[in-house]
Amino acid sequence: MQPVNQFIALSLKQMRANKGWSLDKTSQKTGVSKAMLGQIERGESSPTIATLWKIATGFEVSLTALIEPPKTDDTSVTRSVPFRSAHIVRNQPAQNSMFVAPLFPYDDQLNFEWMELTFVAGYEQYSEAHSLGVIEHVVVISGSVELYIDEHWHTFKTGDAVRFNADKPHGYRNQSQVDSVVHNLIYYPEKTKAER
């Protein structure tokens, strides 16, 4: 499997080609500077998760469309039972210290993607609003995590779950001394065209 940074670079180039967008147009649509986009495409920069989200939102695609190779065979939910191991698919797709395991990348039959996220001790990230109607479901698997929802920080511990509208600014942080692991299921309405 190719390194995730290389795949992100190729994904961004392909998405721009599909849309016929210049770097200037891509910068306008995503809110990411032209210089940063060029560095990502050349594999010279490892973007933050927040930057990847800006790119995904601008292109109206899922986050996993940027970090996970597309399906090469027929893995339709109606025709097979996919098995995935977080240990195998876990990687660090961005420069900030969060690990992502795309357990089930976006599927256009189901309109969601499901990821395991590992927040290392001291991790903090703010995320701008995603596309209209995007909803996140978070379940804490181990440790504790704080989520910034509706302009307030809320603490969640092992076994806690929350669902919130991700089309508003939100954030995640781990102020503990140990890593925290959560499962994050992100639902995309059909109109966001989250497919690859």
PDB file of C-alpha atoms in Angstrom:
ATOM      1  CA  MET A   1       0.000   0.000   0.000  1.00  0.00           C
ATOM      2  CA  GLN A   2       1.350   3.434  -0.887  1.00  0.00           C
ATOM      3  CA  PRO A   3       2.188   5.901   1.931  1.00  0.00           C
ATOM      4  CA  VAL A   4      -0.848   7.914   3.004  1.00  0.00           C
ATOM      5  CA  ASN A   5       0.789  11.271   2.112  1.00  0.00           C
ATOM      6  CA  GLN A   6       1.391  10.038  -1.419  1.00  0.00           C
ATOM      7  CA  PHE A   7      -2.208   8.869  -1.679  1.00  0.00           C
ATOM      8  CA  ILE A   8      -3.492  12.241  -0.404  1.00  0.00           C
ATOM      9  CA  ALA A   9      -1.364  13.996  -3.052  1.00  0.00           C
ATOM     10  CA  LEU A  10      -2.715  11.778  -5.831  1.00  0.00           C
ATOM     11  CA  SER A  11      -6.304  12.102  -4.555  1.00  0.00           C
ATOM     12  CA  LEU A  12      -6.119  15.892  -4.547  1.00  0.00           C
ATOM     13  CA  LYS A  13      -4.654  15.987  -8.073  1.00  0.00           C
ATOM     14  CA  GLN A  14      -7.352  13.608  -9.341  1.00  0.00           C
ATOM     15  CA  MET A  15     -10.193  15.517  -7.714  1.00  0.00           C
ATOM     16  CA  ARG A  16      -8.933  18.785  -9.192  1.00  0.00           C
ATOM     17  CA  ALA A  17      -8.665  17.150 -12.616  1.00  0.00           C
ATOM     18  CA  ASN A  18     -12.190  15.717 -12.335  1.00  0.00           C
ATOM     19  CA  LYS A  19     -13.606  19.141 -11.475  1.00  0.00           C
ATOM     20  CA  GLY A  20     -11.371  21.014 -13.923  1.00  0.00           C
ATOM     21  CA  TRP A  21     -10.316  23.314 -11.095  1.00  0.00           C
ATOM     22  CA  SER A  22      -7.108  25.338 -11.075  1.00  0.00           C
ATOM     23  CA  LEU A  23      -5.174  25.740  -7.831  1.00  0.00           C
ATOM     24  CA  ASP A  24      -6.710  29.224  -7.546  1.00  0.00           C
ATOM     25  CA  LYS A  25     -10.256  27.857  -7.872  1.00  0.00           C
ATOM     26  CA  THR A  26      -9.476  25.019  -5.447  1.00  0.00           C
ATOM     27  CA  SER A  27      -8.157  27.541  -2.936  1.00  0.00           C
ATOM     28  CA  GLN A  28     -11.360  29.588  -3.257  1.00  0.00           C
ATOM     29  CA  LYS A  29     -13.577  26.517  -2.797  1.00  0.00           C
ATOM     30  CA  THR A  30     -11.646  24.981   0.128  1.00  0.00           C
ATOM     31  CA  GLY A  31     -10.243  27.963   1.994  1.00  0.00           C
ATOM     32  CA  VAL A  32      -6.771  26.383   1.812  1.00  0.00           C
ATOM     33  CA  SER A  33      -4.010  28.563   0.385  1.00  0.00           C
ATOM     34  CA  LYS A  34      -2.766  27.924  -3.138  1.00  0.00           C
ATOM     35  CA  ALA A  35       0.766  27.468  -1.773  1.00  0.00           C
ATOM     36  CA  MET A  36      -0.365  24.808   0.717  1.00  0.00           C
ATOM     37  CA  LEU A  37      -2.394  22.963  -1.924  1.00  0.00           C
ATOM     38  CA  GLY A  38       0.652  22.875  -4.198  1.00  0.00           C
ATOM     39  CA  GLN A  39       2.838  21.548  -1.389  1.00  0.00           C
ATOM     40  CA  ILE A  40       0.305  18.819  -0.599  1.00  0.00           C
ATOM     41  CA  GLU A  41       0.108  17.775  -4.261  1.00  0.00           C
ATOM     42  CA  ARG A  42       3.904  17.617  -4.504  1.00  0.00           C
ATOM     43  CA  GLY A  43       4.116  15.591  -1.294  1.00  0.00           C
ATOM     44  CA  GLU A  44       6.123  18.372   0.366  1.00  0.00           C
ATOM     45  CA  SER A  45       3.688  19.007   3.200  1.00  0.00           C
ATOM     46  CA  SER A  46       1.719  16.825   5.575  1.00  0.00           C
ATOM     47  CA  PRO A  47      -1.544  18.711   6.178  1.00  0.00           C
ATOM     48  CA  THR A  48      -3.417  18.868   9.460  1.00  0.00           C
ATOM     49  CA  ILE A  49      -6.704  17.017   9.839  1.00  0.00           C
ATOM     50  CA  ALA A  50      -8.417  20.426   9.852  1.00  0.00           C
ATOM     51  CA  THR A  51      -6.861  21.167   6.440  1.00  0.00           C
ATOM     52  CA  LEU A  52      -7.930  17.770   5.090  1.00  0.00           C
ATOM     53  CA  TRP A  53     -11.471  18.497   6.269  1.00  0.00           C
ATOM     54  CA  LYS A  54     -11.436  21.869   4.493  1.00  0.00           C
ATOM     55  CA  ILE A  55     -10.384  20.138   1.273  1.00  0.00           C
ATOM     56  CA  ALA A  56     -13.005  17.406   1.661  1.00  0.00           C
ATOM     57  CA  THR A  57     -15.744  19.961   2.371  1.00  0.00           C
ATOM     58  CA  GLY A  58     -14.727  22.126  -0.583  1.00  0.00           C
ATOM     59  CA  PHE A  59     -14.896  19.145  -2.944  1.00  0.00           C
ATOM     60  CA  GLU A  60     -18.029  17.790  -1.234  1.00  0.00           C
ATOM     61  CA  VAL A  61     -16.413  14.416  -0.552  1.00  0.00           C
ATOM     62  CA  SER A  62     -15.922  12.331   2.567  1.00  0.00           C
ATOM     63  CA  LEU A  63     -12.722  12.504   4.610  1.00  0.00           C
ATOM     64  CA  THR A  64     -11.896   8.892   3.779  1.00  0.00           C
ATOM     65  CA  ALA A  65     -12.001   9.768   0.071  1.00  0.00           C
ATOM     66  CA  LEU A  66      -8.732  11.630   0.719  1.00  0.00           C
ATOM     67  CA  ILE A  67      -6.965   9.060   2.876  1.00  0.00           C
ATOM     68  CA  GLU A  68      -8.208   5.638   1.747  1.00  0.00           C
ATOM     69  CA  PRO A  69      -7.758   4.075  -1.707  1.00  0.00           C
ATOM     70  CA  PRO A  70     -11.099   3.474  -3.456  1.00  0.00           C
ATOM     71  CA  LYS A  71     -12.639   0.018  -3.563  1.00  0.00           C
ATOM     72  CA  THR A  72     -11.221  -2.018  -6.435  1.00  0.00           C
ATOM     73  CA  ASP A  73     -13.694  -4.873  -6.255  1.00  0.00           C
ATOM     74  CA  ASP A  74     -17.395  -5.245  -5.636  1.00  0.00           C
ATOM     75  CA  THR A  75     -17.735  -4.841  -1.874  1.00  0.00           C
ATOM     76  CA  SER A  76     -21.362  -3.795  -1.987  1.00  0.00           C
ATOM     77  CA  VAL A  77     -23.032  -4.267   1.383  1.00  0.00           C
ATOM     78  CA  THR A  78     -25.612  -6.447  -0.306  1.00  0.00           C
ATOM     79  CA  ARG A  79     -23.041  -8.792  -1.885  1.00  0.00           C
ATOM     80  CA  SER A  80     -20.304  -9.319   0.682  1.00  0.00           C
ATOM     81  CA  VAL A  81     -19.393  -9.108   4.347  1.00  0.00           C
ATOM     82  CA  PRO A  82     -16.277  -6.895   4.628  1.00  0.00           C
ATOM     83  CA  PHE A  83     -13.856  -7.541   7.485  1.00  0.00           C
ATOM     84  CA  ARG A  84     -11.415  -4.815   8.537  1.00  0.00           C
ATOM     85  CA  SER A  85      -8.779  -4.641  11.284  1.00  0.00           C
ATOM     86  CA  ALA A  86      -8.024  -1.283  12.880  1.00  0.00           C
ATOM     87  CA  HIS A  87      -4.454  -2.473  13.479  1.00  0.00           C
ATOM     88  CA  ILE A  88      -3.929  -2.922   9.742  1.00  0.00           C
ATOM     89  CA  VAL A  89      -5.640   0.227   8.430  1.00  0.00           C
ATOM     90  CA  ARG A  90      -4.542   2.631  11.199  1.00  0.00           C
ATOM     91  CA  ASN A  91      -2.257   5.434  10.027  1.00  0.00           C
ATOM     92  CA  GLN A  92      -1.299   9.013  10.777  1.00  0.00           C
ATOM     93  CA  PRO A  93      -2.610  10.947   7.761  1.00  0.00           C
ATOM     94  CA  ALA A  94      -1.769  14.417   9.051  1.00  0.00           C
ATOM     95  CA  GLN A  95       1.018  16.265  10.775  1.00  0.00           C
ATOM     96  CA  ASN A  96      -0.862  16.596  14.030  1.00  0.00           C
ATOM     97  CA  SER A  97      -0.742  13.641  16.373  1.00  0.00           C
ATOM     98  CA  MET A  98      -3.972  11.824  15.663  1.00  0.00           C
ATOM     99  CA  PHE A  99      -4.169   8.303  14.278  1.00  0.00           C
ATOM    100  CA  VAL A 100      -7.013   7.320  11.971  1.00  0.00           C
ATOM    101  CA  ALA A 101      -8.232   3.825  11.153  1.00  0.00           C
ATOM    102  CA  PRO A 102     -10.894   4.007   8.417  1.00  0.00           C
ATOM    103  CA  LEU A 103     -12.852   0.959   9.558  1.00  0.00           C
ATOM    104  CA  PHE A 104     -15.490   1.432   6.872  1.00  0.00           C
ATOM    105  CA  PRO A 105     -14.682   4.127   4.294  1.00  0.00           C
ATOM    106  CA  TYR A 106     -17.565   6.095   2.836  1.00  0.00           C
ATOM    107  CA  ASP A 107     -20.139   3.922   1.063  1.00  0.00           C
ATOM    108  CA  ASP A 108     -22.641   5.641  -1.204  1.00  0.00           C
ATOM    109  CA  GLN A 109     -25.296   3.027  -0.414  1.00  0.00           C
ATOM    110  CA  LEU A 110     -25.164   3.909   3.274  1.00  0.00           C
ATOM    111  CA  ASN A 111     -24.044   7.574   3.228  1.00  0.00           C
ATOM    112  CA  PHE A 112     -21.599   7.176   6.099  1.00  0.00           C
ATOM    113  CA  GLU A 113     -17.983   6.483   6.978  1.00  0.00           C
ATOM    114  CA  TRP A 114     -16.826   4.903  10.236  1.00  0.00           C
ATOM    115  CA  MET A 115     -13.407   5.582  11.711  1.00  0.00           C
ATOM    116  CA  GLU A 116     -11.428   4.743  14.816  1.00  0.00           C
ATOM    117  CA  LEU A 117      -9.619   7.881  16.018  1.00  0.00           C
ATOM    118  CA  THR A 118      -6.753   7.864  18.510  1.00  0.00           C
ATOM    119  CA  PHE A 119      -6.111  11.178  20.267  1.00  0.00           C
ATOM    120  CA  VAL A 120      -2.701  11.221  21.935  1.00  0.00           C
ATOM    121  CA  ALA A 121      -2.271  12.893  25.323  1.00  0.00           C
ATOM    122  CA  GLY A 122      -2.509  16.662  24.929  1.00  0.00           C
ATOM    123  CA  TYR A 123      -4.176  16.526  21.506  1.00  0.00           C
ATOM    124  CA  GLU A 124      -6.468  19.420  20.559  1.00  0.00           C
ATOM    125  CA  GLN A 125      -8.173  20.221  17.264  1.00  0.00           C
ATOM    126  CA  TYR A 126     -10.845  22.640  16.168  1.00  0.00           C
ATOM    127  CA  SER A 127     -12.840  21.837  13.052  1.00  0.00           C
ATOM    128  CA  GLU A 128     -14.751  24.266  10.893  1.00  0.00           C
ATOM    129  CA  ALA A 129     -18.316  23.453   9.914  1.00  0.00           C
ATOM    130  CA  HIS A 130     -18.663  20.549   7.480  1.00  0.00           C
ATOM    131  CA  SER A 131     -21.219  20.489   4.667  1.00  0.00           C
ATOM    132  CA  LEU A 132     -24.841  21.168   5.576  1.00  0.00           C
ATOM    133  CA  GLY A 133     -26.530  18.175   7.177  1.00  0.00           C
ATOM    134  CA  VAL A 134     -23.372  16.254   8.131  1.00  0.00           C
ATOM    135  CA  ILE A 135     -23.841  14.496  11.485  1.00  0.00           C
ATOM    136  CA  GLU A 136     -21.128  12.928  13.640  1.00  0.00           C
ATOM    137  CA  HIS A 137     -21.637  10.087  16.116  1.00  0.00           C
ATOM    138  CA  VAL A 138     -18.820   9.609  18.651  1.00  0.00           C
ATOM    139  CA  VAL A 139     -18.407   6.670  21.054  1.00  0.00           C
ATOM    140  CA  VAL A 140     -15.508   6.698  23.520  1.00  0.00           C
ATOM    141  CA  ILE A 141     -13.785   3.304  23.430  1.00  0.00           C
ATOM    142  CA  SER A 142     -11.020   4.050  25.953  1.00  0.00           C
ATOM    143  CA  GLY A 143      -9.850   7.008  27.995  1.00  0.00           C
ATOM    144  CA  SER A 144     -11.695  10.300  28.009  1.00  0.00           C
ATOM    145  CA  VAL A 145     -12.139  13.047  25.450  1.00  0.00           C
ATOM    146  CA  GLU A 146     -13.630  16.502  25.408  1.00  0.00           C
ATOM    147  CA  LEU A 147     -15.773  17.660  22.490  1.00  0.00           C
ATOM    148  CA  TYR A 148     -16.523  21.258  21.623  1.00  0.00           C
ATOM    149  CA  ILE A 149     -20.189  21.260  20.651  1.00  0.00           C
ATOM    150  CA  ASP A 150     -22.541  24.265  20.506  1.00  0.00           C
ATOM    151  CA  GLU A 151     -19.794  26.585  21.801  1.00  0.00           C
ATOM    152  CA  HIS A 152     -19.090  24.541  24.956  1.00  0.00           C
ATOM    153  CA  TRP A 153     -16.617  21.801  25.920  1.00  0.00           C
ATOM    154  CA  HIS A 154     -18.219  18.546  27.133  1.00  0.00           C
ATOM    155  CA  THR A 155     -16.336  15.640  28.747  1.00  0.00           C
ATOM    156  CA  PHE A 156     -16.998  12.056  27.653  1.00  0.00           C
ATOM    157  CA  LYS A 157     -15.540   8.929  29.256  1.00  0.00           C
ATOM    158  CA  THR A 158     -15.235   5.290  28.234  1.00  0.00           C
ATOM    159  CA  GLY A 159     -18.626   4.007  27.111  1.00  0.00           C
ATOM    160  CA  ASP A 160     -20.143   7.462  26.592  1.00  0.00           C
ATOM    161  CA  ALA A 161     -21.660   8.376  23.233  1.00  0.00           C
ATOM    162  CA  VAL A 162     -22.827  11.579  21.579  1.00  0.00           C
ATOM    163  CA  ARG A 163     -24.413  12.596  18.285  1.00  0.00           C
ATOM    164  CA  PHE A 164     -24.108  16.178  17.029  1.00  0.00           C
ATOM    165  CA  ASN A 165     -24.546  18.352  13.966  1.00  0.00           C
ATOM    166  CA  ALA A 166     -21.098  18.694  12.393  1.00  0.00           C
ATOM    167  CA  ASP A 167     -22.213  21.478  10.060  1.00  0.00           C
ATOM    168  CA  LYS A 168     -21.241  23.857  12.886  1.00  0.00           C
ATOM    169  CA  PRO A 169     -17.743  24.548  14.278  1.00  0.00           C
ATOM    170  CA  HIS A 170     -16.699  21.804  16.691  1.00  0.00           C
ATOM    171  CA  GLY A 171     -13.562  20.375  18.266  1.00  0.00           C
ATOM    172  CA  TYR A 172     -11.833  17.530  20.073  1.00  0.00           C
ATOM    173  CA  ARG A 173      -9.218  17.467  22.806  1.00  0.00           C
ATOM    174  CA  ASN A 174      -7.557  15.014  25.154  1.00  0.00           C
ATOM    175  CA  GLN A 175      -6.240  16.710  28.269  1.00  0.00           C
ATOM    176  CA  SER A 176      -5.409  13.459  30.036  1.00  0.00           C
ATOM    177  CA  GLN A 177      -1.987  11.807  30.327  1.00  0.00           C
ATOM    178  CA  VAL A 178      -2.936   8.769  28.233  1.00  0.00           C
ATOM    179  CA  ASP A 179      -4.163   8.254  24.691  1.00  0.00           C
ATOM    180  CA  SER A 180      -7.909   8.226  24.078  1.00  0.00           C
ATOM    181  CA  VAL A 181      -9.658   6.139  21.424  1.00  0.00           C
ATOM    182  CA  VAL A 182     -13.067   6.878  19.933  1.00  0.00           C
ATOM    183  CA  HIS A 183     -15.193   5.528  17.127  1.00  0.00           C
ATOM    184  CA  ASN A 184     -16.561   8.248  14.861  1.00  0.00           C
ATOM    185  CA  LEU A 185     -19.389   7.531  12.431  1.00  0.00           C
ATOM    186  CA  ILE A 186     -19.994  10.435  10.052  1.00  0.00           C
ATOM    187  CA  TYR A 187     -23.267  10.595   8.150  1.00  0.00           C
ATOM    188  CA  TYR A 188     -23.470  12.581   4.920  1.00  0.00           C
ATOM    189  CA  PRO A 189     -26.833  13.550   3.390  1.00  0.00           C
ATOM    190  CA  GLU A 190     -27.078  12.537  -0.253  1.00  0.00           C
ATOM    191  CA  LYS A 191     -26.978  16.160  -1.363  1.00  0.00           C
ATOM    192  CA  THR A 192     -23.394  16.533  -0.081  1.00  0.00           C
ATOM    193  CA  LYS A 193     -22.276  14.037  -2.742  1.00  0.00           C
ATOM    194  CA  ALA A 194     -19.748  12.475  -0.387  1.00  0.00           C
ATOM    195  CA  GLU A 195     -18.991   9.686  -2.842  1.00  0.00           C
ATOM    196  CA  ARG A 196     -15.567   9.399  -4.437  1.00  0.00           C
TER     197      ARG A 196
END
